[in-house]
XYZ file of C-alpha atoms in Angstrom:
306
model
C -57.598 -37.562 -22.508
C -56.706 -34.642 -20.335
C -55.522 -34.552 -16.654
C -56.501 -32.058 -14.298
C -53.963 -31.493 -11.780
C -52.751 -28.549 -9.471
C -49.372 -26.895 -9.999
C -47.350 -23.518 -9.335
C -45.225 -20.602 -10.486
C -41.617 -20.956 -9.214
C -38.721 -18.236 -10.506
C -36.678 -19.189 -13.594
C -33.766 -19.335 -11.430
C -33.335 -18.874 -7.831
C -29.330 -18.079 -5.800
C -29.227 -18.299 -2.069
C -26.175 -15.906 -1.758
C -23.983 -17.007 1.050
C -20.619 -15.359 2.251
C -17.552 -16.325 0.986
C -15.386 -14.638 3.902
C -16.343 -13.472 7.484
C -16.713 -10.264 8.930
C -19.122 -7.544 9.427
C -21.674 -6.362 6.903
C -20.665 -2.846 5.955
C -23.158 -1.530 3.337
C -26.030 -2.941 1.643
C -27.700 -1.761 -1.052
C -30.636 -3.879 -1.795
C -33.981 -4.508 0.423
C -36.348 -7.046 -0.668
C -38.456 -6.156 -3.841
C -35.388 -4.574 -5.272
C -34.649 -5.317 -9.042
C -31.116 -5.826 -9.714
C -28.808 -6.562 -13.036
C -26.233 -8.893 -12.971
C -23.081 -7.889 -11.679
C -24.434 -5.305 -9.121
C -23.051 -5.017 -5.834
C -25.649 -5.905 -3.321
C -23.746 -6.096 -0.401
C -20.170 -5.343 1.011
C -18.347 -6.990 3.995
C -15.540 -5.276 5.977
C -12.872 -7.798 6.951
C -9.864 -5.472 8.597
C -8.329 -8.665 9.419
C -8.061 -9.759 5.404
C -6.730 -6.252 5.229
C -3.597 -6.795 7.309
C -3.132 -9.965 5.924
C -3.029 -8.402 2.621
C -0.606 -5.450 3.559
C 1.867 -8.243 5.248
C 1.493 -10.337 2.064
C 2.704 -7.374 -0.145
C 5.195 -6.722 2.075
C 6.681 -9.914 1.802
C 6.576 -10.398 -1.875
C 8.213 -6.948 -2.092
C 10.838 -8.415 0.004
C 11.169 -11.589 -1.712
C 11.364 -9.831 -5.094
C 14.630 -7.749 -3.749
C 16.205 -10.840 -2.541
C 16.087 -12.491 -6.111
C 16.656 -9.584 -7.844
C 19.889 -9.158 -5.946
C 20.587 -12.730 -6.102
C 20.111 -12.745 -10.230
C 22.736 -9.503 -10.093
C 25.048 -11.871 -8.310
C 24.883 -14.298 -11.106
C 25.485 -11.748 -13.688
C 28.437 -10.608 -11.504
C 29.668 -14.222 -11.389
C 29.405 -14.254 -15.094
C 31.419 -11.203 -15.482
C 34.060 -13.056 -13.133
C 34.184 -16.163 -15.259
C 34.779 -14.127 -18.491
C 37.741 -12.089 -16.811
C 39.287 -15.290 -15.635
C 38.953 -16.965 -19.016
C 40.732 -13.589 -20.541
C 43.333 -14.089 -17.690
C 44.254 -17.482 -18.364
C 44.470 -16.858 -22.054
C 46.955 -14.381 -21.191
C 48.801 -16.539 -18.903
C 48.837 -19.412 -21.615
C 50.541 -16.859 -24.243
C 53.022 -16.254 -21.828
C 53.451 -19.908 -20.713
C 53.943 -20.646 -24.685
C 56.552 -17.724 -24.831
C 58.555 -19.237 -21.594
C 58.617 -22.349 -22.990
C 59.744 -21.413 -26.371
C 62.560 -18.956 -24.248
C 63.458 -22.037 -22.161
C 64.227 -23.991 -25.553
C 66.377 -21.460 -26.735
C 68.255 -21.148 -23.732
C 68.855 -24.911 -23.571
C 69.743 -24.437 -27.309
C 72.232 -21.937 -26.251
C 73.600 -23.532 -23.090
C 73.938 -26.833 -25.014
C 76.394 -24.631 -27.579
C 77.883 -23.282 -24.838
C 76.591 -19.760 -25.321
C 75.453 -18.426 -22.557
C 76.052 -19.905 -18.750
C 73.987 -22.318 -16.848
C 72.231 -19.490 -14.377
C 70.647 -17.909 -17.227
C 69.038 -21.519 -18.130
C 68.202 -22.263 -14.686
C 66.518 -18.235 -14.478
C 64.654 -19.280 -17.672
C 63.460 -22.441 -16.428
C 62.189 -20.867 -13.025
C 60.344 -18.460 -14.963
C 58.769 -21.480 -17.106
C 57.753 -23.166 -13.767
C 56.051 -20.013 -12.634
C 54.262 -19.573 -15.970
C 52.902 -23.137 -15.442
C 51.702 -22.486 -11.751
C 49.978 -19.246 -12.936
C 48.218 -21.173 -15.730
C 46.930 -23.645 -13.149
C 45.753 -20.881 -10.684
C 43.962 -19.499 -13.165
C 42.403 -22.058 -14.510
C 41.202 -23.081 -10.906
C 40.427 -19.477 -10.615
C 37.741 -20.204 -13.605
C 36.435 -23.549 -11.865
C 35.918 -21.669 -8.773
C 33.720 -18.971 -10.527
C 32.004 -21.479 -12.115
C 30.801 -23.619 -8.709
C 29.962 -20.103 -7.565
C 27.733 -19.210 -10.332
C 26.041 -22.628 -9.954
C 25.442 -22.136 -6.246
C 23.862 -19.090 -6.730
C 21.972 -19.552 -9.553
C 20.554 -22.551 -7.131
C 19.757 -20.038 -4.732
C 18.107 -17.753 -7.374
C 15.926 -20.384 -8.341
C 14.915 -21.032 -4.509
C 14.369 -17.460 -4.367
C 12.301 -17.131 -7.689
C 10.232 -20.175 -6.214
C 9.764 -18.107 -2.955
C 8.269 -15.233 -5.268
C 6.119 -17.631 -6.548
C 4.651 -18.813 -3.493
C 4.188 -15.517 -2.154
C 2.433 -14.654 -5.384
C 0.038 -17.539 -4.941
C -0.848 -16.006 -1.424
C -1.208 -12.347 -2.387
C -3.522 -13.617 -5.251
C -5.451 -15.756 -3.212
C -6.199 -13.033 -0.445
C -6.828 -10.681 -3.008
C -9.248 -12.912 -4.553
C -10.765 -13.361 -0.841
C -10.906 -9.829 -0.662
C -13.083 -9.718 -3.986
C -15.615 -11.983 -2.252
C -16.125 -9.412 0.392
C -18.376 -7.758 -2.462
C -21.846 -9.725 -3.136
C -22.626 -9.228 -6.238
C -25.800 -10.404 -8.694
C -24.957 -13.201 -10.494
C -27.991 -12.648 -12.943
C -31.152 -9.927 -13.594
C -33.500 -10.549 -10.668
C -35.732 -9.617 -7.624
C -34.405 -9.764 -4.405
C -36.626 -11.893 -2.301
C -35.229 -12.356 1.133
C -32.874 -10.665 3.261
C -31.621 -11.996 6.204
C -28.733 -9.342 7.452
C -28.683 -5.904 8.442
C -25.455 -3.203 8.195
C -23.086 -3.828 11.034
C -24.560 -7.555 11.221
C -21.625 -10.176 11.620
C -21.549 -12.877 8.838
C -19.780 -16.040 8.761
C -18.072 -17.693 5.776
C -19.789 -20.295 4.117
C -16.987 -22.758 4.266
C -16.778 -21.976 8.078
C -20.171 -23.743 8.325
C -22.878 -20.973 7.928
C -26.050 -22.391 6.647
C -28.029 -19.171 6.411
C -27.967 -17.080 3.189
C -27.589 -13.674 3.218
C -29.962 -12.828 0.327
C -31.921 -14.865 -1.833
C -32.199 -13.730 -5.718
C -34.902 -14.896 -8.017
C -34.887 -14.363 -11.874
C -38.509 -13.389 -12.896
C -38.184 -12.408 -16.534
C -39.711 -15.733 -16.881
C -41.227 -18.347 -14.579
C -41.442 -22.043 -14.597
C -44.722 -23.232 -14.274
C -44.195 -27.123 -12.386
C -46.524 -29.744 -11.899
C -46.278 -33.384 -10.340
C -47.679 -36.040 -12.662
C -48.634 -39.119 -10.748
C -47.517 -42.193 -11.435
C -50.551 -43.926 -13.743
C -49.647 -40.949 -16.133
C -46.220 -40.298 -15.902
C -45.292 -42.656 -19.272
C -47.968 -40.059 -21.460
C -46.230 -36.968 -20.488
C -42.882 -35.946 -22.435
C -41.096 -32.817 -23.697
C -43.712 -31.378 -26.061
C -47.042 -32.244 -24.413
C -49.518 -29.446 -24.187
C -50.562 -27.392 -21.250
C -53.295 -25.333 -20.294
C -53.279 -23.460 -17.030
C -55.448 -20.946 -15.165
C -54.038 -18.462 -12.138
C -56.984 -17.018 -10.045
C -54.560 -13.940 -10.289
C -55.269 -13.531 -13.770
C -58.847 -13.865 -13.814
C -60.029 -15.659 -16.854
C -56.797 -15.780 -18.745
C -55.812 -19.045 -20.161
C -52.164 -19.869 -20.346
C -50.910 -22.080 -22.547
C -47.869 -23.761 -22.649
C -45.632 -26.770 -23.569
C -43.543 -29.212 -21.288
C -39.930 -28.431 -21.902
C -38.091 -30.874 -19.508
C -39.266 -33.620 -17.238
C -37.078 -35.546 -14.497
C -37.709 -38.610 -15.891
C -38.101 -40.377 -12.952
C -40.547 -40.702 -9.862
C -39.834 -39.302 -6.632
C -39.939 -42.078 -3.896
C -41.881 -40.531 -1.567
C -44.991 -39.111 -3.920
C -44.574 -41.380 -6.657
C -44.951 -38.334 -8.774
C -42.908 -37.055 -11.757
C -41.639 -33.330 -11.756
C -42.657 -31.656 -15.130
C -41.751 -27.956 -16.213
C -42.766 -25.541 -18.713
C -41.208 -22.099 -19.382
C -43.458 -19.196 -18.904
C -42.391 -15.532 -20.760
C -42.762 -12.891 -17.614
C -41.307 -10.293 -19.402
C -44.472 -7.901 -18.639
C -44.250 -9.014 -14.726
C -47.806 -10.434 -14.490
C -46.925 -13.765 -13.491
C -45.577 -13.918 -10.051
C -43.564 -16.719 -8.446
C -45.727 -18.830 -6.007
C -48.835 -18.211 -7.511
C -51.356 -21.267 -7.528
C -52.645 -22.685 -11.014
C -55.079 -25.462 -12.284
C -53.215 -27.246 -15.156
C -54.964 -29.124 -17.998
C -52.862 -31.809 -19.534
C -53.275 -33.123 -22.868
C -52.371 -36.741 -22.255
C -53.415 -38.575 -25.659
C -55.454 -37.574 -28.310
C -57.534 -39.709 -30.458
C -58.762 -38.840 -34.120
C -61.479 -41.912 -33.562
C -62.811 -42.882 -30.819
C -65.978 -44.206 -29.197
C -67.446 -42.306 -26.278
C -69.691 -43.862 -24.010
C -71.972 -41.443 -21.783
C -71.418 -41.779 -17.944
């Protein structure tokens, strides 16, 4: 059983290119029919406001980094102060230890009536001063530690602000990169809707019309719409023969490579596709074709004349 059905040729891939950022078209390096390679610059958008935002973001980031660097320097200074205070308290503790020994000796000598009471009082007074100095040195260490913790907290906040500004700057640079529209694949520009100097609006702002349409034509899709009555007999691998008036008597042979596996509700047909090599460029998307689909083959079948 062979199904005779009309078919059409469509590009292998189609991309409607929209603007990601708003601005004026500064340069258009292609036109319809231009063949482009993946990554080629097709169109450039000029957004002066975004450039100003980028400069401002860079300046703010530099200021935030400087502030964070200053706070980290203060943290190192606080650590140095803590080290100095620790050394100072060690010296004071050594002096206190010596003062206690001296006070005990003075008391022993006073008990033995070897020195006057004034010498003992002076030793005890120096001991009290030393104890106070040790307490002060310990308080200085605690204050230096608290100051360091406060500065570290401020430094953490500053680092967070730097990270936020870096994210803003990265976002702006990403948006700036979108100002250059590049080809997503090798293909041909089939439609152009803008001219140099035209203002284009970002698709995220509701712009519905694309700037360019790019089609991949190194291979094309042979598209058929199989009616409901025969859809169950068509699957991947089903043989197809097609003819195009554009090619004269040349016969195109192909196999089904994908099916929609469902029927369209409005037409009750199933979309079926076959891939055709078009490296020589002889097949143009949009061509009409007449296809013959081999639905079923019987090795032993009785044929009745009409």
